[in-house]
Tab-separated table of C-alpha atoms and ligand atoms in Angstrom:
chain	number	residue	atom	x	y	z
B	1	MET	CA	-8.009	22.908	35.398
B	2	GLY	CA	-6.429	19.989	33.731
B	3	ILE	CA	-6.110	18.097	30.524
B	4	ILE	CA	-9.277	17.211	28.634
B	5	VAL	CA	-9.495	14.945	25.616
B	6	GLN	CA	-12.604	15.502	23.521
B	7	LYS	CA	-13.626	13.219	20.671
B	8	PHE	CA	-16.184	14.153	18.036
B	9	GLY	CA	-17.723	11.503	15.791
B	10	GLY	CA	-18.385	11.789	12.059
B	11	SER	CA	-21.977	13.012	12.362
B	12	SER	CA	-20.825	15.832	14.661
B	13	VAL	CA	-18.443	17.269	12.035
B	14	ALA	CA	-20.460	16.460	8.903
B	15	ASN	CA	-20.561	20.011	7.482
B	16	ALA	CA	-19.236	23.548	8.005
B	17	GLU	CA	-21.992	24.529	10.420
B	18	LYS	CA	-21.380	21.462	12.552
B	19	ILE	CA	-17.651	22.063	12.524
B	20	PHE	CA	-18.230	25.537	13.956
B	21	ASN	CA	-20.545	24.024	16.561
B	22	VAL	CA	-17.769	21.641	17.579
B	23	ALA	CA	-15.282	24.527	17.642
B	24	GLY	CA	-17.601	26.191	20.151
B	25	ARG	CA	-17.518	23.164	22.460
B	26	ILE	CA	-13.735	23.072	22.273
B	27	GLN	CA	-13.442	26.801	22.963
B	28	ASP	CA	-15.643	26.462	26.066
B	29	ALA	CA	-13.269	23.864	27.493
B	30	TYR	CA	-10.223	25.955	26.546
B	31	ASP	CA	-11.704	29.183	27.975
B	32	ALA	CA	-12.315	27.371	31.266
B	33	GLY	CA	-8.532	27.035	31.522
B	34	ASN	CA	-8.043	23.465	30.363
B	35	SER	CA	-5.424	22.023	28.069
B	36	VAL	CA	-7.502	20.570	25.262
B	37	VAL	CA	-6.683	17.700	22.921
B	38	VAL	CA	-9.326	16.892	20.327
B	39	VAL	CA	-9.791	13.716	18.296
B	40	VAL	CA	-12.053	13.695	15.260
B	41	SER	CA	-13.524	11.148	12.872
B	42	ALA	CA	-14.001	11.526	9.137
B	43	GLN	CA	-16.976	13.715	8.166
B	44	GLY	CA	-20.354	12.000	7.814
B	45	ASP	CA	-20.162	9.015	5.455
B	46	THR	CA	-16.679	9.819	4.168
B	47	THR	CA	-15.135	6.496	5.191
B	48	ASP	CA	-17.908	4.521	3.458
B	49	ASP	CA	-17.532	6.700	0.357
B	50	LEU	CA	-13.797	6.060	0.278
B	51	ILE	CA	-14.389	2.314	0.537
B	52	GLU	CA	-16.730	2.559	-2.462
B	53	LYS	CA	-14.186	4.567	-4.420
B	54	ALA	CA	-11.576	1.896	-3.820
B	55	ALA	CA	-13.979	-0.817	-5.002
B	56	GLU	CA	-14.430	1.010	-8.323
B	57	ILE	CA	-10.713	0.634	-8.953
B	58	ASN	CA	-9.824	-2.696	-7.423
B	59	ALA	CA	-12.020	-5.332	-5.800
B	60	LYS	CA	-9.115	-6.621	-3.703
B	61	PRO	CA	-6.800	-3.735	-2.906
B	62	SER	CA	-3.956	-4.348	-0.472
B	63	LYS	CA	-4.693	-3.458	3.117
B	64	ARG	CA	-1.715	-1.133	3.116
B	65	GLU	CA	-3.167	1.018	0.331
B	66	MET	CA	-6.639	0.901	1.935
B	67	ASP	CA	-5.122	2.449	5.028
B	68	VAL	CA	-3.396	5.170	2.989
B	69	LEU	CA	-6.798	5.929	1.491
B	70	LEU	CA	-9.043	5.686	4.578
B	71	SER	CA	-6.757	7.785	6.747
B	72	THR	CA	-7.391	10.768	4.448
B	73	GLY	CA	-10.940	11.097	5.784
B	74	GLU	CA	-9.758	12.074	9.255
B	75	GLN	CA	-6.993	14.248	7.798
B	76	ILE	CA	-9.616	16.394	6.082
B	77	THR	CA	-11.518	16.902	9.338
B	78	ILE	CA	-8.503	17.914	11.428
B	79	ALA	CA	-7.541	20.596	8.910
B	80	LEU	CA	-11.063	21.994	8.597
B	81	LEU	CA	-11.619	22.051	12.341
B	82	ALA	CA	-8.261	23.739	12.914
B	83	MET	CA	-9.210	26.361	10.313
B	84	ALA	CA	-12.488	27.021	12.132
B	85	LEU	CA	-10.611	27.581	15.394
B	86	GLU	CA	-8.070	29.804	13.612
B	87	LYS	CA	-10.938	31.844	12.251
B	88	ASN	CA	-12.276	32.260	15.798
B	89	LYS	CA	-8.787	33.410	16.820
B	90	TYR	CA	-7.805	30.448	18.937
B	91	PRO	CA	-4.262	29.013	18.877
B	92	VAL	CA	-4.466	25.574	17.321
B	93	VAL	CA	-2.454	22.907	15.533
B	94	SER	CA	-3.636	19.777	13.733
B	95	LEU	CA	-1.676	16.520	13.752
B	96	THR	CA	-2.097	13.323	11.761
B	97	GLY	CA	-1.485	9.968	13.439
B	98	TRP	CA	2.088	9.782	12.163
B	99	GLN	CA	2.897	13.350	13.150
B	100	THR	CA	1.727	12.822	16.732
B	101	PRO	CA	3.025	10.002	16.539
B	102	ILE	CA	0.675	7.186	17.503
B	103	LYS	CA	2.704	3.995	17.121
B	104	THR	CA	0.855	0.823	16.170
B	105	ASN	CA	1.627	-2.775	15.349
B	106	MET	CA	1.871	-3.963	11.731
B	107	VAL	CA	-1.720	-5.110	11.192
B	108	TYR	CA	-3.079	-2.892	8.412
B	109	GLY	CA	-6.801	-2.271	8.693
B	110	ALA	CA	-7.034	-3.468	12.289
B	111	ALA	CA	-3.913	-2.094	13.936
B	112	ARG	CA	-3.480	-1.913	17.673
B	113	ILE	CA	-1.964	1.095	19.348
B	114	GLU	CA	1.325	0.212	21.021
B	115	LYS	CA	2.490	3.602	22.205
B	116	VAL	CA	1.548	7.249	22.032
B	117	GLU	CA	4.601	9.513	21.982
B	118	THR	CA	3.643	12.533	24.047
B	119	THR	CA	6.596	14.888	23.456
B	120	ARG	CA	5.041	16.786	20.564
B	121	LEU	CA	1.625	16.824	22.226
B	122	THR	CA	2.864	18.259	25.503
B	123	ASN	CA	5.059	20.788	23.697
B	124	GLU	CA	2.069	22.068	21.784
B	125	LEU	CA	-0.105	22.153	24.903
B	126	ASP	CA	2.645	24.021	26.759
B	127	LYS	CA	2.540	26.650	24.032
B	128	GLY	CA	-1.120	27.121	24.868
B	129	ARG	CA	-2.377	25.507	21.680
B	130	ILE	CA	-5.438	23.362	21.163
B	131	VAL	CA	-4.241	20.140	19.537
B	132	ILE	CA	-6.466	18.418	16.989
B	133	VAL	CA	-5.467	14.809	16.302
B	134	ALA	CA	-6.758	12.592	13.488
B	135	GLY	CA	-8.640	9.615	14.913
B	136	PHE	CA	-8.511	6.003	13.731
B	137	GLN	CA	-4.933	6.127	12.416
B	138	GLY	CA	-1.357	5.565	13.435
B	139	VAL	CA	2.037	4.676	12.097
B	140	ASN	CA	3.813	1.327	12.223
B	141	ALA	CA	7.452	0.304	12.631
B	142	VAL	CA	8.206	0.750	8.922
B	143	ASN	CA	6.637	4.226	8.860
B	144	ASP	CA	3.497	3.138	7.035
B	145	ILE	CA	0.116	4.570	7.864
B	146	THR	CA	-2.186	2.100	9.621
B	147	THR	CA	-5.836	2.307	10.653
B	148	LEU	CA	-7.445	0.863	13.752
B	149	GLY	CA	-10.621	-0.698	12.326
B	150	ARG	CA	-14.062	0.848	11.901
B	151	GLY	CA	-15.117	3.094	14.748
B	152	GLY	CA	-11.495	3.334	15.894
B	153	SER	CA	-11.463	7.051	16.682
B	154	ASP	CA	-12.914	6.339	20.119
B	155	THR	CA	-9.864	4.217	20.786
B	156	THR	CA	-7.525	6.975	19.619
B	157	ALA	CA	-9.166	9.353	22.090
B	158	VAL	CA	-8.844	6.942	25.011
B	159	ALA	CA	-5.220	6.157	24.108
B	160	LEU	CA	-4.360	9.865	24.116
B	161	ALA	CA	-6.192	10.384	27.412
B	162	ALA	CA	-4.271	7.487	28.963
B	163	ALA	CA	-0.891	8.651	27.648
B	164	LEU	CA	-1.435	12.252	28.769
B	165	HIS	CA	-3.014	11.240	32.100
B	166	ALA	CA	-5.969	13.396	31.135
B	167	ASP	CA	-8.629	14.166	33.724
B	168	VAL	CA	-11.430	13.069	31.465
B	169	CYS	CA	-12.087	11.771	27.983
B	170	GLU	CA	-15.324	13.125	26.563
B	171	ILE	CA	-16.879	11.245	23.654
B	172	TYR	CA	-19.240	13.597	21.812
B	173	THR	CA	-21.746	11.993	19.511
B	174	ASP	CA	-25.217	12.367	18.023
B	175	VAL	CA	-26.863	10.604	20.960
B	176	ASP	CA	-26.704	12.210	24.383
B	177	GLY	CA	-25.598	9.199	26.371
B	178	VAL	CA	-25.963	5.487	26.953
B	179	TYR	CA	-29.574	4.331	27.283
B	180	THR	CA	-31.189	1.379	29.002
B	181	CYS	CA	-32.325	0.295	25.550
B	182	ASP	CA	-32.333	1.442	21.946
B	183	PRO	CA	-34.824	4.369	22.041
B	184	ARG	CA	-35.971	3.425	18.542
B	185	ILE	CA	-37.398	0.204	20.008
B	186	VAL	CA	-38.418	1.499	23.427
B	187	PRO	CA	-39.241	5.208	23.235
B	188	ASP	CA	-39.213	5.646	27.014
B	189	ALA	CA	-35.749	4.121	27.446
B	190	ARG	CA	-33.848	5.952	30.156
B	191	LYS	CA	-30.505	7.622	29.920
B	192	LEU	CA	-28.022	6.205	32.415
B	193	LYS	CA	-26.071	8.572	34.635
B	194	ASP	CA	-23.244	6.101	34.753
B	195	ILE	CA	-22.247	2.597	33.804
B	196	SER	CA	-19.252	0.451	34.703
B	197	TYR	CA	-16.583	-0.527	32.200
B	198	ASP	CA	-17.624	-4.170	32.416
B	199	GLU	CA	-21.273	-3.405	31.824
B	200	MET	CA	-20.378	-1.132	28.930
B	201	LEU	CA	-18.201	-3.847	27.416
B	202	GLU	CA	-21.051	-6.330	27.556
B	203	LEU	CA	-23.439	-3.828	26.023
B	204	ALA	CA	-20.963	-2.774	23.345
B	205	SER	CA	-20.392	-6.346	22.227
B	206	LEU	CA	-24.146	-6.935	22.257
B	207	GLY	CA	-24.600	-4.314	19.602
B	208	ALA	CA	-25.369	-1.208	21.633
B	209	ASN	CA	-23.095	0.612	19.210
B	210	VAL	CA	-22.215	3.669	21.252
B	211	LEU	CA	-18.533	3.119	21.907
B	212	HIS	CA	-15.873	1.121	20.103
B	213	ASN	CA	-15.282	-2.033	22.150
B	214	ARG	CA	-11.539	-1.659	22.289
B	215	SER	CA	-11.844	1.910	23.572
B	216	VAL	CA	-13.747	0.643	26.610
B	217	GLU	CA	-11.210	-2.133	27.189
B	218	MET	CA	-8.435	0.413	27.086
B	219	ALA	CA	-10.284	2.853	29.352
B	220	LYS	CA	-10.712	0.057	31.876
B	221	LYS	CA	-7.071	-0.955	31.699
B	222	TYR	CA	-5.720	2.564	32.166
B	223	HIS	CA	-8.504	3.886	34.420
B	224	VAL	CA	-9.588	6.600	32.009
B	225	ASP	CA	-12.832	8.302	33.009
B	226	LEU	CA	-15.060	8.430	29.966
B	227	GLU	CA	-18.171	10.455	29.372
B	228	VAL	CA	-20.520	9.964	26.419
B	229	LYS	CA	-22.206	13.288	25.598
B	230	SER	CA	-24.235	15.060	22.948
B	231	SER	CA	-22.373	17.321	20.527
B	232	PHE	CA	-25.447	19.445	20.106
B	233	GLN	CA	-27.114	19.759	23.512
B	234	LYS	CA	-25.272	21.025	26.551
B	235	ILE	CA	-26.533	18.444	29.032
B	236	ALA	CA	-24.937	15.784	31.188
B	237	GLY	CA	-24.179	12.535	29.385
B	238	THR	CA	-23.326	9.069	30.703
B	239	LYS	CA	-20.152	8.423	32.667
B	240	VAL	CA	-18.291	5.173	32.052
B	241	LYS	CA	-16.061	4.309	34.985
B	242	GLU	CA	-15.173	1.757	37.671
B	243	ALA	CA	-18.011	-0.032	39.403
B	244	SER	CA	-19.493	2.582	41.749
B	245	SER	CA	-22.895	3.816	40.792
B	246	VAL	CA	-25.352	6.329	42.153
B	247	GLU	CA	-28.347	4.672	40.536
B	248	LYS	CA	-29.613	1.503	42.128
B	249	LEU	CA	-30.739	-0.433	39.100
B	250	LEU	CA	-31.126	-4.183	38.904
B	251	ILE	CA	-29.998	-4.112	35.319
B	252	ARG	CA	-28.403	-1.395	33.189
B	253	GLY	CA	-29.706	-2.287	29.820
B	254	VAL	CA	-31.529	-4.527	27.398
B	255	ALA	CA	-29.819	-5.190	24.092
B	256	ARG	CA	-30.740	-6.979	20.915
B	257	ASP	CA	-28.430	-8.555	18.399
B	258	ASN	CA	-29.853	-9.751	15.084
B	259	ASP	CA	-26.576	-10.916	13.626
B	260	VAL	CA	-27.056	-14.425	14.920
B	261	ALA	CA	-27.422	-17.785	13.203
B	262	ARG	CA	-27.953	-21.096	14.972
B	263	ILE	CA	-26.417	-24.347	13.838
B	264	ALA	CA	-27.317	-27.728	15.333
B	265	VAL	CA	-25.256	-30.854	14.869
B	266	ILE	CA	-27.581	-33.769	15.428
B	267	GLY	CA	-26.842	-37.274	16.653
B	268	VAL	CA	-23.227	-36.744	17.632
B	269	ASP	CA	-21.544	-39.806	19.213
B	270	ASP	CA	-21.746	-39.447	22.987
B	271	THR	CA	-18.037	-40.055	23.521
B	272	PRO	CA	-15.254	-37.802	24.841
B	273	GLY	CA	-13.544	-35.441	22.395
B	274	LYS	CA	-16.431	-34.747	20.023
B	275	ALA	CA	-17.055	-31.176	21.175
B	276	TYR	CA	-13.340	-30.544	21.137
B	277	ARG	CA	-12.984	-31.746	17.532
B	278	MET	CA	-15.984	-29.795	16.385
B	279	PHE	CA	-14.988	-26.455	17.843
B	280	ALA	CA	-11.332	-26.915	16.935
B	281	LEU	CA	-12.391	-27.231	13.295
B	282	LEU	CA	-14.319	-23.969	13.548
B	283	ALA	CA	-11.571	-22.163	15.442
B	284	LYS	CA	-9.066	-23.123	12.760
B	285	LYS	CA	-11.171	-21.195	10.248
B	286	ASN	CA	-11.479	-18.239	12.642
B	287	ILE	CA	-15.178	-18.773	13.116
B	288	ASN	CA	-16.364	-17.176	16.318
B	289	VAL	CA	-18.795	-19.275	18.274
B	290	ASP	CA	-21.081	-17.640	20.806
B	291	VAL	CA	-23.823	-19.493	22.697
B	292	ILE	CA	-23.302	-23.256	22.943
B	293	LEU	CA	-25.844	-25.818	24.081
B	294	GLN	CA	-25.417	-29.579	24.400
B	295	SER	CA	-28.448	-31.751	24.844
B	296	ILE	CA	-28.606	-34.619	27.316
B	297	GLY	CA	-27.401	-37.784	25.627
B	298	ARG	CA	-29.941	-40.330	24.415
B	299	GLU	CA	-29.193	-43.708	22.890
B	300	ASN	CA	-25.498	-42.870	22.970
B	301	THR	CA	-25.883	-39.739	20.916
B	302	LYS	CA	-26.268	-36.056	21.713
B	303	ASP	CA	-27.037	-32.838	19.837
B	304	ILE	CA	-24.772	-29.820	19.993
B	305	SER	CA	-26.122	-26.429	18.939
B	306	PHE	CA	-24.291	-23.158	18.828
B	307	THR	CA	-24.516	-19.705	17.308
B	308	VAL	CA	-22.266	-17.803	14.940
B	309	SER	CA	-22.634	-14.502	13.127
B	310	ARG	CA	-24.781	-14.796	10.001
B	311	SER	CA	-21.894	-14.069	7.673
B	312	GLN	CA	-20.014	-17.103	9.013
B	313	MET	CA	-22.894	-19.559	8.964
B	314	GLU	CA	-22.343	-21.019	5.492
B	315	GLU	CA	-18.672	-21.606	6.083
B	316	ALA	CA	-19.337	-23.269	9.435
B	317	ILE	CA	-21.927	-25.597	7.903
B	318	LYS	CA	-19.549	-26.476	5.081
B	319	ILE	CA	-16.706	-27.462	7.398
B	320	LEU	CA	-18.943	-29.496	9.667
B	321	THR	CA	-20.643	-31.249	6.764
B	322	GLU	CA	-17.246	-32.255	5.395
B	323	ASN	CA	-16.437	-33.762	8.804
B	324	LEU	CA	-19.789	-35.282	9.614
B	325	GLU	CA	-18.422	-38.816	9.679
B	326	MET	CA	-15.443	-37.973	11.831
B	327	LEU	CA	-17.808	-36.335	14.359
B	328	GLY	CA	-20.041	-39.353	14.243
B	329	ALA	CA	-23.031	-37.069	13.597
B	330	THR	CA	-26.096	-37.728	11.485
B	331	LYS	CA	-27.103	-34.291	10.206
B	332	ILE	CA	-26.776	-30.539	10.512
B	333	THR	CA	-29.647	-28.102	10.741
B	334	HIS	CA	-29.535	-24.332	10.805
B	335	ASP	CA	-31.704	-21.317	11.446
B	336	GLU	CA	-30.953	-17.760	10.481
B	337	LYS	CA	-34.110	-16.148	11.695
B	338	ILE	CA	-33.206	-15.806	15.318
B	339	SER	CA	-32.063	-12.959	17.569
B	340	LYS	CA	-30.205	-12.693	20.806
B	341	VAL	CA	-31.791	-10.535	23.474
B	342	SER	CA	-29.756	-9.803	26.592
B	343	ILE	CA	-29.916	-8.012	29.889
B	344	VAL	CA	-26.762	-6.605	31.443
B	345	GLY	CA	-26.052	-5.297	34.900
B	346	SER	CA	-23.777	-5.921	37.841
B	347	GLY	CA	-26.885	-5.636	40.043
B	348	MET	CA	-27.595	-9.294	39.247
B	349	LEU	CA	-24.490	-10.339	41.180
B	350	SER	CA	-26.209	-9.535	44.453
B	351	ASN	CA	-29.840	-9.990	43.477
B	352	PRO	CA	-31.108	-13.493	42.834
B	353	GLY	CA	-34.108	-13.792	40.591
B	354	VAL	CA	-33.031	-11.398	37.863
B	355	ALA	CA	-33.021	-14.136	35.226
B	356	ALA	CA	-36.403	-15.400	36.439
B	357	LYS	CA	-37.798	-11.912	36.036
B	358	MET	CA	-36.555	-11.762	32.461
B	359	PHE	CA	-38.065	-15.171	31.667
B	360	GLU	CA	-41.348	-14.122	33.252
B	361	ALA	CA	-41.491	-11.098	30.965
B	362	LEU	CA	-41.008	-13.384	27.976
B	363	TYR	CA	-43.623	-15.819	29.246
B	364	ASP	CA	-46.135	-13.004	29.734
B	365	ALA	CA	-45.493	-11.939	26.138
B	366	ASN	CA	-45.866	-15.541	24.980
B	367	ILE	CA	-42.362	-15.692	23.551
B	368	ASN	CA	-40.563	-19.005	23.387
B	369	ILE	CA	-36.921	-19.233	24.461
B	370	ARG	CA	-34.682	-21.392	22.254
B	371	MET	CA	-31.403	-21.167	24.130
B	372	ILE	CA	-30.102	-19.421	27.237
B	373	SER	CA	-26.637	-18.342	28.212
B	374	THR	CA	-25.400	-16.430	31.202
B	375	SER	CA	-22.305	-14.727	32.561
B	376	GLU	CA	-21.822	-12.986	35.894
B	377	ILE	CA	-23.430	-9.779	34.691
B	378	LYS	CA	-25.422	-10.888	31.654
B	379	VAL	CA	-28.303	-13.148	30.699
B	380	SER	CA	-28.932	-13.807	27.000
B	381	VAL	CA	-31.748	-15.673	25.330
B	382	LEU	CA	-32.148	-16.750	21.741
B	383	ILE	CA	-35.612	-16.266	20.338
B	384	ASP	CA	-37.312	-15.996	16.937
B	385	GLU	CA	-36.198	-12.889	15.118
B	386	ASP	CA	-39.713	-11.598	14.496
B	387	MET	CA	-40.322	-11.625	18.256
B	388	ALA	CA	-37.185	-9.682	19.132
B	389	GLU	CA	-38.639	-6.184	19.374
B	390	LYS	CA	-41.618	-7.379	21.366
B	391	ALA	CA	-39.248	-9.228	23.685
B	392	VAL	CA	-37.057	-6.192	24.243
B	393	GLN	CA	-40.106	-4.066	25.040
B	394	ALA	CA	-41.557	-6.648	27.412
B	395	ILE	CA	-38.284	-7.104	29.274
B	396	HIS	CA	-37.620	-3.380	29.470
B	397	ASN	CA	-41.113	-2.785	30.864
B	398	LYS	CA	-40.637	-5.507	33.435
B	399	PHE	CA	-37.428	-4.068	34.809
B	400	PHE	CA	-37.989	-0.371	34.440
B	401	LYS	CA	-41.738	0.055	34.926
B	402	ASP	CA	-42.930	-2.534	37.457
Z	1	LIG	N1	-13.919	7.075	10.208
Z	1	LIG	C1	-13.774	5.757	10.754
Z	1	LIG	C2	-15.044	4.971	10.555
Z	1	LIG	O1	-15.987	5.451	9.950
Z	1	LIG	C3	-13.358	5.785	12.194
Z	1	LIG	C4	-14.358	6.396	13.145
Z	1	LIG	O2	-15.286	7.075	12.737
Z	1	LIG	O3	-14.194	6.219	14.340
Z	1	LIG	O4	-15.127	3.847	10.953
Z	2	MG	MG1	-18.322	5.877	16.380
């Protein structure tokens, strides 16, 4: 028996019936003799609704007041869930982020947790109470409420698990684990028994959308064992932990990211410092560049292409166009209708030929690759957007069926 942190996402607490379902899961853990700390998100679409409400009043509200507003969503859930447990005759107390307290830095809207004070938490646990903590929020050095950024409740849960040295942090959600692929694209995608932190981080940033990126980073840093599970079915989920794995899979997953735009700067002077100038300009405007490709020089010029998120494309083109002369380039082209498809898995470290296998799958499906990028445990290709689903299916079949 130990300390368990359980986190329930917004869809798991969306109405009264679901709140009682969640109460049942908590009671099971408590009845088994564990100390139980629970983190919850705002119910259903509450956070989106609050954002809309704010927009009706003020198109540019201060981030401080947005945080005061958005933190109320989670505050509603902790009270309702505590009431459900009270009704079932369990000892329980709810705590907001500032009551706990979860101390953050000063960045409203995207705060980082600096410290979780555990005195109140351990006192409550020692009294035998279930503690329900509001996710996604904290308090800064001037006693203002802060929020951690969308999806931040996962991070709250991991931070509490780390601070309390919990035995496990269970993330309950409306899917029952991490899959080899989005089951909406590949219906026979498999659920993984486990996945390493690094693999999960790659998948999370590729748009797998199961866990908040920062929560995985934090779990890795503090060695928190995570498990992604279903709120509704009592079955094993997916464990996220250090490298070791029981399943021998070449890759862990295939992911697709449609939020990609490609920009090509054509005819850049083939002299030192051009790439530096170009990407420094973009960095100054906080534009995140992903895949970069430089062509072989010809006639003393070269082409440099790279990708950015679609929302940053226009701005990137504008800055580069303004500096075309300084870069010694002739023109800029762009393409929004592309997708990034990636495979992830630490199996590729020890197995040559993984990339070739991916490219073969694409060749068999007659899909043209525009750009390629790799890391130790990831291979990404850029392809036409309308081919993305077909590509994901072909690659998934290649690795998981052949
Ligand atoms: N309620 C917040 C959101 O919708 C935080 C969370 O759910 O994790 O982003
Ligand atoms: Mg979430």
